[in-house]
Coordinates of C-alpha atoms and ligand atoms in Angstrom, one line a residue:
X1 CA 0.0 0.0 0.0
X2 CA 1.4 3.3 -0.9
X3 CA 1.6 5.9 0.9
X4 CA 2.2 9.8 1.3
X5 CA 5.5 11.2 3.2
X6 CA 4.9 13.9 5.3
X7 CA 6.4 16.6 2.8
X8 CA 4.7 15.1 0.0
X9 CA 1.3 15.5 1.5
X10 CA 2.4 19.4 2.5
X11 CA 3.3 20.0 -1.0
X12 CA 0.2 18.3 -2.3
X13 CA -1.7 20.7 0.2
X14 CA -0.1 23.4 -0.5
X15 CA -0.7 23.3 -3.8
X16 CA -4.3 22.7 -3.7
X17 CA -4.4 25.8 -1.3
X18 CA -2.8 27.6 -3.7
X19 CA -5.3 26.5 -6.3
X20 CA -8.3 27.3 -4.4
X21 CA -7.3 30.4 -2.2
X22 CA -8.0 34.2 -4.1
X23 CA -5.2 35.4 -6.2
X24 CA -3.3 39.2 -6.3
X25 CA -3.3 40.1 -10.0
X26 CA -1.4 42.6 -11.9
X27 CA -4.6 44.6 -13.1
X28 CA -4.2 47.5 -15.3
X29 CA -8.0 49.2 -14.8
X30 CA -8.2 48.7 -11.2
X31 CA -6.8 51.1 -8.1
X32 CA -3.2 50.7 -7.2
X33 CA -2.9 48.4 -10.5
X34 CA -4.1 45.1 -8.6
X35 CA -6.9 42.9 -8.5
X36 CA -7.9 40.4 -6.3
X37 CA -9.6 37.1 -7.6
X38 CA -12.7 35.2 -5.9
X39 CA -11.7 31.2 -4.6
X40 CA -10.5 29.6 -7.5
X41 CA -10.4 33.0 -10.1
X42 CA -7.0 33.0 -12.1
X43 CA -4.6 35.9 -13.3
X44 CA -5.4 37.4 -17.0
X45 CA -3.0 38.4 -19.1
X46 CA -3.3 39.7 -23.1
X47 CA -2.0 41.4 -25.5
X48 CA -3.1 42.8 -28.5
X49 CA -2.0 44.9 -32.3
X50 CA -3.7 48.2 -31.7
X51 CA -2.9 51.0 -33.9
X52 CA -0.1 49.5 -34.8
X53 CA 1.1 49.6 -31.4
X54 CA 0.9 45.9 -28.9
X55 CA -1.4 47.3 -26.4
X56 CA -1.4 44.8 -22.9
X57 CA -4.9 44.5 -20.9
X58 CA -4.2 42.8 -17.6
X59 CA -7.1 41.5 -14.9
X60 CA -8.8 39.4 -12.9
X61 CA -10.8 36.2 -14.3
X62 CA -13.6 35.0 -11.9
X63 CA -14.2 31.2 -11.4
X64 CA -16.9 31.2 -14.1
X65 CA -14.9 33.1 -16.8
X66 CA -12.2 30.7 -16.0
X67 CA -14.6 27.8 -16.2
X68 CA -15.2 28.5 -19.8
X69 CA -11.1 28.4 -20.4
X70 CA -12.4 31.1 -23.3
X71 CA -9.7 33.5 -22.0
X72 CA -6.9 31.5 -21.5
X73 CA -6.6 31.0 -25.0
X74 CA -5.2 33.0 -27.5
X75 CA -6.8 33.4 -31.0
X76 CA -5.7 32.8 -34.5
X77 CA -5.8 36.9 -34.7
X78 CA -3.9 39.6 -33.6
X79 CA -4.3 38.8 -30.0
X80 CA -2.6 36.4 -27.2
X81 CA -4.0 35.4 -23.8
X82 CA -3.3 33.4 -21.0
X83 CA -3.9 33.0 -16.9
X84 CA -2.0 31.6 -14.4
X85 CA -2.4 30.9 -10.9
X86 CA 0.0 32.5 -8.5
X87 CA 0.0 36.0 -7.0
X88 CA 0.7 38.9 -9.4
X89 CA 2.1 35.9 -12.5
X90 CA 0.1 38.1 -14.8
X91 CA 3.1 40.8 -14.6
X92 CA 5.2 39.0 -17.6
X93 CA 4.5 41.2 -20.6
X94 CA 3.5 38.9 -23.5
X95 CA 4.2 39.8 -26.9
X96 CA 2.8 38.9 -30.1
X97 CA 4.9 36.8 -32.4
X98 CA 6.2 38.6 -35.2
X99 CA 4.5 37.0 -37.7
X100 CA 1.3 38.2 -36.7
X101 CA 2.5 41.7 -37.0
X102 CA 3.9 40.9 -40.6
X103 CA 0.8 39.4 -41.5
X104 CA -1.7 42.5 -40.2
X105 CA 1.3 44.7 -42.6
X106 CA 0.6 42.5 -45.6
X107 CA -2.7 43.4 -45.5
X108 CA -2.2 47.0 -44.0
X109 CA 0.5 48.2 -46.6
X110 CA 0.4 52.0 -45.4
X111 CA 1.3 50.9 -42.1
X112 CA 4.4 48.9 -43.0
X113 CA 5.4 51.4 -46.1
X114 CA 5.8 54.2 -42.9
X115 CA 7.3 51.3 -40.8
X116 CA 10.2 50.8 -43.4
X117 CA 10.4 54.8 -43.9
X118 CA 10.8 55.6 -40.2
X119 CA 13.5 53.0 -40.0
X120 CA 15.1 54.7 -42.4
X121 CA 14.6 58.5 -40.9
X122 CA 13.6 57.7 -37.6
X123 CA 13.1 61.8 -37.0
X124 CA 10.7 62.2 -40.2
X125 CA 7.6 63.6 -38.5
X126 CA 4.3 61.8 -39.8
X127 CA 3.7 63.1 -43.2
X128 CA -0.7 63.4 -43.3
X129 CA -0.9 64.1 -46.6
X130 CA 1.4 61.6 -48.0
X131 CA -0.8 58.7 -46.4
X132 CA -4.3 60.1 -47.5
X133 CA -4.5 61.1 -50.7
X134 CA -5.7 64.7 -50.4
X135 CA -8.6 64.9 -53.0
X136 CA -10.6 61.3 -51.4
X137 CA -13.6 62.1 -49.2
X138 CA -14.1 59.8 -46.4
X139 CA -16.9 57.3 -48.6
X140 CA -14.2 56.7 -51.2
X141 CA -11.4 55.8 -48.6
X142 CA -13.6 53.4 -46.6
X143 CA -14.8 52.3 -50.2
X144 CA -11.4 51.9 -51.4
X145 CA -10.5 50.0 -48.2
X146 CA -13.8 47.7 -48.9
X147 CA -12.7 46.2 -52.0
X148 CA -9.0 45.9 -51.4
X149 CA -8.3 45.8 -47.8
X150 CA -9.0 43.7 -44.9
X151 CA -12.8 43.7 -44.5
X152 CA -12.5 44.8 -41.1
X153 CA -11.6 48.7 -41.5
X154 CA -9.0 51.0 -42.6
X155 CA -5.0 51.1 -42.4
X156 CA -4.4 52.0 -38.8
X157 CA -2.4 54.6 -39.8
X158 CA -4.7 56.2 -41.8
X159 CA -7.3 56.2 -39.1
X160 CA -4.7 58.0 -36.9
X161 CA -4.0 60.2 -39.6
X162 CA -7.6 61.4 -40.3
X163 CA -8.3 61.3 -36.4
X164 CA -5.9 64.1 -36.0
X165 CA -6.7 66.1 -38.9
X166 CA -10.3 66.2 -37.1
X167 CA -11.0 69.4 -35.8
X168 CA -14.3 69.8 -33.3
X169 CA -17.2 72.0 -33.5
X170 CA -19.6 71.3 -30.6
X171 CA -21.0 68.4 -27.9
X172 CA -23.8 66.4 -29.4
X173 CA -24.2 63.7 -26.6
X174 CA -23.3 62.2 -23.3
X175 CA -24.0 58.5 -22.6
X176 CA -22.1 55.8 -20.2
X177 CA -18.6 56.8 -21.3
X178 CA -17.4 60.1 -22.3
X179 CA -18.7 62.4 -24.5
X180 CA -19.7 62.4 -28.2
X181 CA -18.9 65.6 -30.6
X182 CA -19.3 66.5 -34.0
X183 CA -16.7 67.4 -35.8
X184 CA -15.3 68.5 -39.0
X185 CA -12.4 66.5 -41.6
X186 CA -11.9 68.1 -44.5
X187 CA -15.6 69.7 -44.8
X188 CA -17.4 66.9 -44.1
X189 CA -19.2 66.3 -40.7
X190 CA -17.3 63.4 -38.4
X191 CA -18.8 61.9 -35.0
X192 CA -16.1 61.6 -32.2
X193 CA -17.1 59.9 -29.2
X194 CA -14.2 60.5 -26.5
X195 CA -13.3 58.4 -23.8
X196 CA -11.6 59.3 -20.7
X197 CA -8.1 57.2 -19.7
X198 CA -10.4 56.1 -17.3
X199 CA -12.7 54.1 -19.6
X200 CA -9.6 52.9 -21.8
X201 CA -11.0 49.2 -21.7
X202 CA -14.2 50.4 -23.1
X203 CA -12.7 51.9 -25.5
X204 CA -10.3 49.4 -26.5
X205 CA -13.0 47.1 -26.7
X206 CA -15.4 49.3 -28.9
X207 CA -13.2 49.9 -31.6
X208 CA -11.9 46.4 -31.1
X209 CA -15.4 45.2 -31.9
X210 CA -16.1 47.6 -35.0
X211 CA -12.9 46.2 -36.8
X212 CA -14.5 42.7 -36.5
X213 CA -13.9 41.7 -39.9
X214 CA -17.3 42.3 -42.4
X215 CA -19.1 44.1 -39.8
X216 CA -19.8 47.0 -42.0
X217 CA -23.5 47.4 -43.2
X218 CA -25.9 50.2 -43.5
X219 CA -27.8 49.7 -40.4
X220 CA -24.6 49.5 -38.6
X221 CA -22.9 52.5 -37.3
X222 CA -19.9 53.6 -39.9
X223 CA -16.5 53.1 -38.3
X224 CA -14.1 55.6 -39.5
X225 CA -10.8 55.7 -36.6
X226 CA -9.7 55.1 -33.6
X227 CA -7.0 57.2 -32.0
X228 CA -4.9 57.4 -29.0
X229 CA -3.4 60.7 -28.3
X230 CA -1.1 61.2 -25.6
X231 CA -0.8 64.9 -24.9
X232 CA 1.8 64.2 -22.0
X233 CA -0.2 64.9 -19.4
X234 CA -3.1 62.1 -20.4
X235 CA -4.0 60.0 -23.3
X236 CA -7.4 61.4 -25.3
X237 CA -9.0 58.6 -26.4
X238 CA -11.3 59.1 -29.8
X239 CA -13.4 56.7 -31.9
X240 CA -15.1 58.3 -35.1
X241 CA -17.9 57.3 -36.9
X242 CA -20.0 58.9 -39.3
X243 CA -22.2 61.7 -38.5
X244 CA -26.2 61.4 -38.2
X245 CA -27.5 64.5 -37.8
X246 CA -30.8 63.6 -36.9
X247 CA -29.0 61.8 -33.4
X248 CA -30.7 58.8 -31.8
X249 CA -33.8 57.0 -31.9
X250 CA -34.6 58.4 -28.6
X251 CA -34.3 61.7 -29.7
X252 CA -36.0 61.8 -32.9
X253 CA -39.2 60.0 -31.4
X254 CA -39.1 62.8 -29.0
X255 CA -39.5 65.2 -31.4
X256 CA -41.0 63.8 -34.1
X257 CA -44.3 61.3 -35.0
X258 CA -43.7 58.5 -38.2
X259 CA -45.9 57.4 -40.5
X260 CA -46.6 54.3 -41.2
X261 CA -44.3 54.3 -43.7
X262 CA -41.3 55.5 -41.6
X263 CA -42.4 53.2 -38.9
X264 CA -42.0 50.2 -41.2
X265 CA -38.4 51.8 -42.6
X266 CA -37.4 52.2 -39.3
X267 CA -38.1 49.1 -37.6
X268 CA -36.8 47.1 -40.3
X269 CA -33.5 48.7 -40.5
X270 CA -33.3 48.3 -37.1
X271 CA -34.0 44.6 -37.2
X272 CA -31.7 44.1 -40.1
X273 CA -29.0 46.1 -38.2
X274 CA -29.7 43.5 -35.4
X275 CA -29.9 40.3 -37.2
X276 CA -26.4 41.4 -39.3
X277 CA -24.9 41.6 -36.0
X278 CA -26.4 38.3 -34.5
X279 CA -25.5 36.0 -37.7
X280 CA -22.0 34.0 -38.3
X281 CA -21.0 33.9 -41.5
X282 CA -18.5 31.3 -42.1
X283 CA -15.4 31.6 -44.3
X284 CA -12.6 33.2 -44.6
X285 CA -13.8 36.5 -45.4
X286 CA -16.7 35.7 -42.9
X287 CA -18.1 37.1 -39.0
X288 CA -18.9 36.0 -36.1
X289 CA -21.8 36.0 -34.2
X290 CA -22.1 39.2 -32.1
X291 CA -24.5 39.7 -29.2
X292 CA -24.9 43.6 -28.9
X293 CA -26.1 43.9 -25.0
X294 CA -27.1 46.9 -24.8
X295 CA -29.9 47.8 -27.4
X296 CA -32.2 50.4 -26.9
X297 CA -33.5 53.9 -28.3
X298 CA -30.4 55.8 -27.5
X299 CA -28.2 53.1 -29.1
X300 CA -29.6 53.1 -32.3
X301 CA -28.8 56.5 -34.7
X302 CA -31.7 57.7 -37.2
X303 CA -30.0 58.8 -40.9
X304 CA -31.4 61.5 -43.2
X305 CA -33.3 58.9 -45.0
X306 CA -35.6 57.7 -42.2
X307 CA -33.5 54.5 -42.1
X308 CA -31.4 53.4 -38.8
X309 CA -28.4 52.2 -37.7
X310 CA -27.2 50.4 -34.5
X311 CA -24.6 52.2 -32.4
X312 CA -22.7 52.0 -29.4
X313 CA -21.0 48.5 -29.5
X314 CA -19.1 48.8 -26.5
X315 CA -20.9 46.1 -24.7
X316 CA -20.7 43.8 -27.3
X317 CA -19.4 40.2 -27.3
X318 CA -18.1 37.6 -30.3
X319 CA -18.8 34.1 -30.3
X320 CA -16.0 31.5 -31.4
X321 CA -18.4 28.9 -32.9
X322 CA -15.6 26.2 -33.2
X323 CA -15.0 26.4 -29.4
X324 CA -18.4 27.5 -28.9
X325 CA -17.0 30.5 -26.4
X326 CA -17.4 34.3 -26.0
X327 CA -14.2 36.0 -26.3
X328 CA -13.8 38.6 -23.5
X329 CA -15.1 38.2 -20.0
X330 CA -18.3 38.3 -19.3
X331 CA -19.5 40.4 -16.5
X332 CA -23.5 39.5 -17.4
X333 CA -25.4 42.0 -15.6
X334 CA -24.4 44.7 -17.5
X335 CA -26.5 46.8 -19.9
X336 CA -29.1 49.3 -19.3
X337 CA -31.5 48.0 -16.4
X338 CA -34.5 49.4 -17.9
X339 CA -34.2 47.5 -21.5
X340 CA -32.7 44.1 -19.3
X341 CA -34.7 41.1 -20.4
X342 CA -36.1 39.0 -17.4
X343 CA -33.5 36.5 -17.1
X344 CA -31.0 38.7 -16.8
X345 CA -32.3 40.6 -13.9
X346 CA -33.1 37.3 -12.0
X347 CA -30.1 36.3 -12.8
X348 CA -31.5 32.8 -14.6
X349 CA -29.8 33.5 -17.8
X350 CA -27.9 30.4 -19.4
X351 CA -24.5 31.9 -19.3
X352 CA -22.9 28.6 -21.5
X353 CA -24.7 29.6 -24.4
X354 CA -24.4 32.7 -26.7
X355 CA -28.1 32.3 -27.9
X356 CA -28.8 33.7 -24.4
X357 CA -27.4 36.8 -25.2
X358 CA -29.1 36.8 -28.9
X359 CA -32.0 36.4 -27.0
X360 CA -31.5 39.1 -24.5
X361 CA -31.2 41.2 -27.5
X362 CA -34.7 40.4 -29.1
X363 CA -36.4 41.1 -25.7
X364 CA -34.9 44.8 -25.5
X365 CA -35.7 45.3 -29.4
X366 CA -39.1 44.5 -28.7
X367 CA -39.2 47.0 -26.1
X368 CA -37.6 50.2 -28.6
X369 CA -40.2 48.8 -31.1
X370 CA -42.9 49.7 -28.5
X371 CA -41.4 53.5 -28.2
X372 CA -41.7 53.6 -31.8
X373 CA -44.9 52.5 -32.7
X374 CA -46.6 54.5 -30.1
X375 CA -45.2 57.6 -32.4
X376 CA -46.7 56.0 -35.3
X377 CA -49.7 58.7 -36.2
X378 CA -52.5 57.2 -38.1
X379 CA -54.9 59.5 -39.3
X380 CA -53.8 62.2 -36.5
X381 CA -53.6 59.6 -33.3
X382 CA -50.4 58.5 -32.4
X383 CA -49.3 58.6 -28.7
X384 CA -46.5 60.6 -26.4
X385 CA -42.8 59.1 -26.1
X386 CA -41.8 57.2 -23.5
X387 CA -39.4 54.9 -22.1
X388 CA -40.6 51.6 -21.8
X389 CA -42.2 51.1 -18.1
X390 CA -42.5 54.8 -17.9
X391 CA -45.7 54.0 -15.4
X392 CA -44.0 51.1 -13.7
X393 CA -40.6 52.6 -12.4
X394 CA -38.9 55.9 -11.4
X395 CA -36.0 57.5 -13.8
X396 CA -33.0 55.4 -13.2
X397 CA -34.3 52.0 -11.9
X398 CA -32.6 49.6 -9.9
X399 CA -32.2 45.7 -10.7
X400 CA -34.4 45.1 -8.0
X401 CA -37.2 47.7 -8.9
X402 CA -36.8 46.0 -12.5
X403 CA -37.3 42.4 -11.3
X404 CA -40.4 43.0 -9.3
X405 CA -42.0 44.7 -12.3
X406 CA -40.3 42.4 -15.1
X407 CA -40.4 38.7 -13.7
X408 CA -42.2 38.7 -10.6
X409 CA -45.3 40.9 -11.9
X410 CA -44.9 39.9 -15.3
X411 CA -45.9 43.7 -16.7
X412 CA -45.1 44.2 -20.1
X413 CA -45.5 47.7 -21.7
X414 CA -49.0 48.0 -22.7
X415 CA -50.6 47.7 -26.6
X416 CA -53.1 50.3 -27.3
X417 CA -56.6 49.0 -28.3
X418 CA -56.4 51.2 -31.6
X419 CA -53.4 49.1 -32.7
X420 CA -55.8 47.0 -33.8
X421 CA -57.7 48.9 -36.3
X422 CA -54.1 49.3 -38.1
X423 CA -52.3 46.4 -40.3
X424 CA -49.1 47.7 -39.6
X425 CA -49.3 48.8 -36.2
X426 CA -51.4 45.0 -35.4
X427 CA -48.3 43.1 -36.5
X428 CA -46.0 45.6 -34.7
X429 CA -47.8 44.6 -31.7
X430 CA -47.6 41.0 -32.4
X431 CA -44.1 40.6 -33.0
X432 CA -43.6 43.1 -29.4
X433 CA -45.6 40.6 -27.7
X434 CA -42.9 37.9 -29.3
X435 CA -40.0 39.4 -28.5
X436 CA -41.0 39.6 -24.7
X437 CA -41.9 35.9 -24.2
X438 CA -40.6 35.0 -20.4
X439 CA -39.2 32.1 -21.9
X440 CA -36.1 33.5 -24.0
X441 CA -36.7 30.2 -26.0
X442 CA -39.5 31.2 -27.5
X443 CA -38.7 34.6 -28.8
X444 CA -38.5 35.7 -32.0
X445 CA -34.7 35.7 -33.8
X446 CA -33.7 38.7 -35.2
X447 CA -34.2 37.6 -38.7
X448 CA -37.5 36.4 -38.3
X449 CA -38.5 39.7 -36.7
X450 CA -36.8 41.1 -40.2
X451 CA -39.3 38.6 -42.7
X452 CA -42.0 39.8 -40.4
X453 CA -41.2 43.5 -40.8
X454 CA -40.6 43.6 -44.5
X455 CA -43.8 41.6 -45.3
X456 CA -46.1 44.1 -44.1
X457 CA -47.9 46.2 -47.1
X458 CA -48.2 49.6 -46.5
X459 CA -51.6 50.6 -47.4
X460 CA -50.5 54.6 -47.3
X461 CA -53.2 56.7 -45.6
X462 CA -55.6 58.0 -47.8
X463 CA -55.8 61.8 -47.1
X464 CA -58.5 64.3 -47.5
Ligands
ADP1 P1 -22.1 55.9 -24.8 O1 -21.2 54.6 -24.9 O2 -21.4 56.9 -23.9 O3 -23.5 55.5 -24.4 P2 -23.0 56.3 -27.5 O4 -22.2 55.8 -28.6 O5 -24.3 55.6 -27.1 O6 -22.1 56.6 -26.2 O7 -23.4 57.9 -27.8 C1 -24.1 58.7 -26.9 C2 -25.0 59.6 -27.6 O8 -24.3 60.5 -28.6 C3 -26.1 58.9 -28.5 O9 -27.2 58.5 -27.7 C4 -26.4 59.9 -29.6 O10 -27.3 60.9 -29.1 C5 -25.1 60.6 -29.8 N1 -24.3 60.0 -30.9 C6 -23.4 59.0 -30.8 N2 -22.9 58.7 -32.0 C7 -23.4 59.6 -32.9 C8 -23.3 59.8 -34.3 N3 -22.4 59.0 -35.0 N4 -24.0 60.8 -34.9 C9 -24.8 61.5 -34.2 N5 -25.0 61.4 -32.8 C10 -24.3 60.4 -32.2
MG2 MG1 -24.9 54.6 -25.4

């Protein structure tokens, strides 16, 4: 019979301690730079090819993230990842292998072609002009890009390039992070949402997400840049987009009613916006799945022609379908507690699979459905905006104040009688009433809600 020497059986213990006890992290988001992990939580560490530049993100992984072993993993992409399990292992500064860097170049030719020229002048100041040619507007670079580049944005040097030939010309919005400006490049009106070097993840993360390759489409926000400036006392953080003048859902239901017409336009850009985002498309030149976490009025932008476009990405998460994972951490509960579909604010959602997330999605776009339609005037009666749950809840909800309303009540925003008496504004109803199904099972997908939309016939009012 075997058996364990004393120092053996130390060592085994100690071990297992070690395995189980909370871990001290290098963490670069957090006060005094450290984290500390839950029981059995591991050390993060990654690095990614950002502007050019590897850019390091360093946490804390709870139990369940770790569970996954999403984030331990590093991708066939620009990025590498891995935890460990002692106190502060996470400090070891990874770095990508040169190869990857090579391959983003092949495909990023400005960036290398001012690579090999600073090598050879390593005082040349960056020439602007020389890397965008000065007679393109921005639709023909991010055309040009389209059918020759990456599929995933521009060069990053040219997005640094326009980014600080932007100059801006007044505040247009405030939201979670930062503030969001219009601006002006070369005549034509940009959108610059900056971030504080507080919020650096978030912004990381959001432009990280718009250069997911083949994630442009016209109900998706228009990436343009991403920028880090460092002005030497603190880093300006800037993503641009294009400019829509009009400004969110949110707003333009505030001060405006639709037709029928514009309601169908609207809603099914919207849904389009939303099922593009949702749908893997395999291949080479394909996407991934993307849940979007956050969808409601003010994250979705209204264009000059009465169509939409989803915004705000920074909550966003890709699935990896051939290791069915998500790839960042997943904090769940975040989002805006208002639009939070029922499992999520009691906390029942299946984490394991990214459908849940889908899912989540559909619930909330049933909800910015309701706003619109009640702004739908037919014949002269159309209804006031508000925020779904407006008579349930206070501004600013909590969780708690959500959950008693959304899963223990069971309220749902209420569907006018004189719906009814209107095609359009019938099947509106019906697919709201889909969409908000307790059971996240039996809601609607995205592209279903799409079919549904674009089916409807609009009989236009006859007036007078
Ligand atoms: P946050 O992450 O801070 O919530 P958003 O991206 O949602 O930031 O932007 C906040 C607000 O700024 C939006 O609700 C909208 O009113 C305005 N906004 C953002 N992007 C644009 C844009 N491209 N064009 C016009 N307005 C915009
Ligand atoms: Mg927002």
């Amino acid at each position: 019979m075997s058996y364990l020497r004393c120092s053996e059986a130390a060592l085994l213990l100690f071990t297992f301690v070690q395995l189980t006890a909370a871990l001290k992290c290098v963490c670069h988001l957090c006060v005094n730079h450290t984290c500390e992990t839950e029981a059995e939580g591991a050390c993060w560490n990654s690095v990614m090819l950002i502007n050019g530049k590897e850019e390091a993100v360093k946490s804390c992984l709870s139990p369940s993230e770790l569970k996954g072993q999403v984030f331990c993993y590093s991708s066939r992409n620009v990025s590498k990842r891995d935890c460990c399990f002692t106190d502060f292992c996470n400090n070891e500064t990874l770095r990508l292998n040169p190869g990857v860097i090579l391959g983003m170049c092949a495909v990023q030719n400005l960036w290398c072609n001012h690579i090999k020229a600073r090598k050879q002048d390593p005082e040349e100041p960056l020439d602007d002009q020389t890397l965008v040619s000065s007679d393109k507007c921005l639709k023909e670079l991010i055309y040009d890009m389209s059918t020759s580049g990456s599929g995933s944005g521009l060069p990053l040097l040219v997005q640094r390039t326009i980014a600080r030939t932007i100059v801006l010309q007044e505040s247009i919005g405030k939201g979670r992070f930062g503030e969001v400006w219009r601006g002006k490049w070369r005549g034509e009106d940009v959108a610059v949402k900056i971030f504080s070097s507080r919020d650096e993840r978030s912004w990381f993360r959001e432009a990280e997400i718009y250069q997911t390759i083949m994630l442009r489409h016209e109900n998706i926000l228009g990436f343009i840049a991403a920028d880090n400036k460092d002005n030497g006392s603190w880093t300006q953080l800037w993503l641009v987009s294009e400019y829509h003048e009009h400004g969110s859902l949110f707003d333009y239901l505030n001060r405006y009613t639709v037709s029928v017409e514009g309601m169908i336009v609207l809603a099914l850009s919207i849904a389009s916006g939303i099922a593009h985002l949702h749908m893997e498309i395999i291949g080479t030149q394909g996407k991934p799945a993307i849940a979007h976490r956050d969808i409601k009025s003010k994250n979705i932008l209204v264009k000059k022609n009465g169509t939409a476009v989803i915004a705000d990405l920074g909550l966003a998460v890709k699935h990896d379908s051939n290791t069915n994972t998500v790839d960042i951490p997943i904090n769940h509960r975040v989002g805006t507690k208002r639009y939070m579909a029922p499992e999520i604010l009691d906390d029942s959602i299946n984490m394991s699979s990214f459908e849940s997330f889908k899912r989540a999605d559909i619930y909330s776009l049933g909800l910015v459905f309701w706003e619109l339609a009640r702004r739908c005037s037919v014949q002269g009666i159309y209804e006031d905006f508000q925020l779904p749950y407006y008579d349930q809840v206070q501004s600013d909800p909590s969780m708690d104040d959500m959950r008693k309303v959304v899963c223990e009540q069971k309220l749902r925003p209420n569907i006018p009688n004189q719906w009814q008496s209107c095609e359009a504004l019938r099947i509106m109803g019906k697919i709201m009433r889909e969409c908000w199904y307790a059971n996240p099972a039996a809601r609607l997908t995205a592209l279903r809600v799409k079919k549904t939309v674009s089916q409807v016939t609009v009989v236009k009012d006859i007036k007078k």
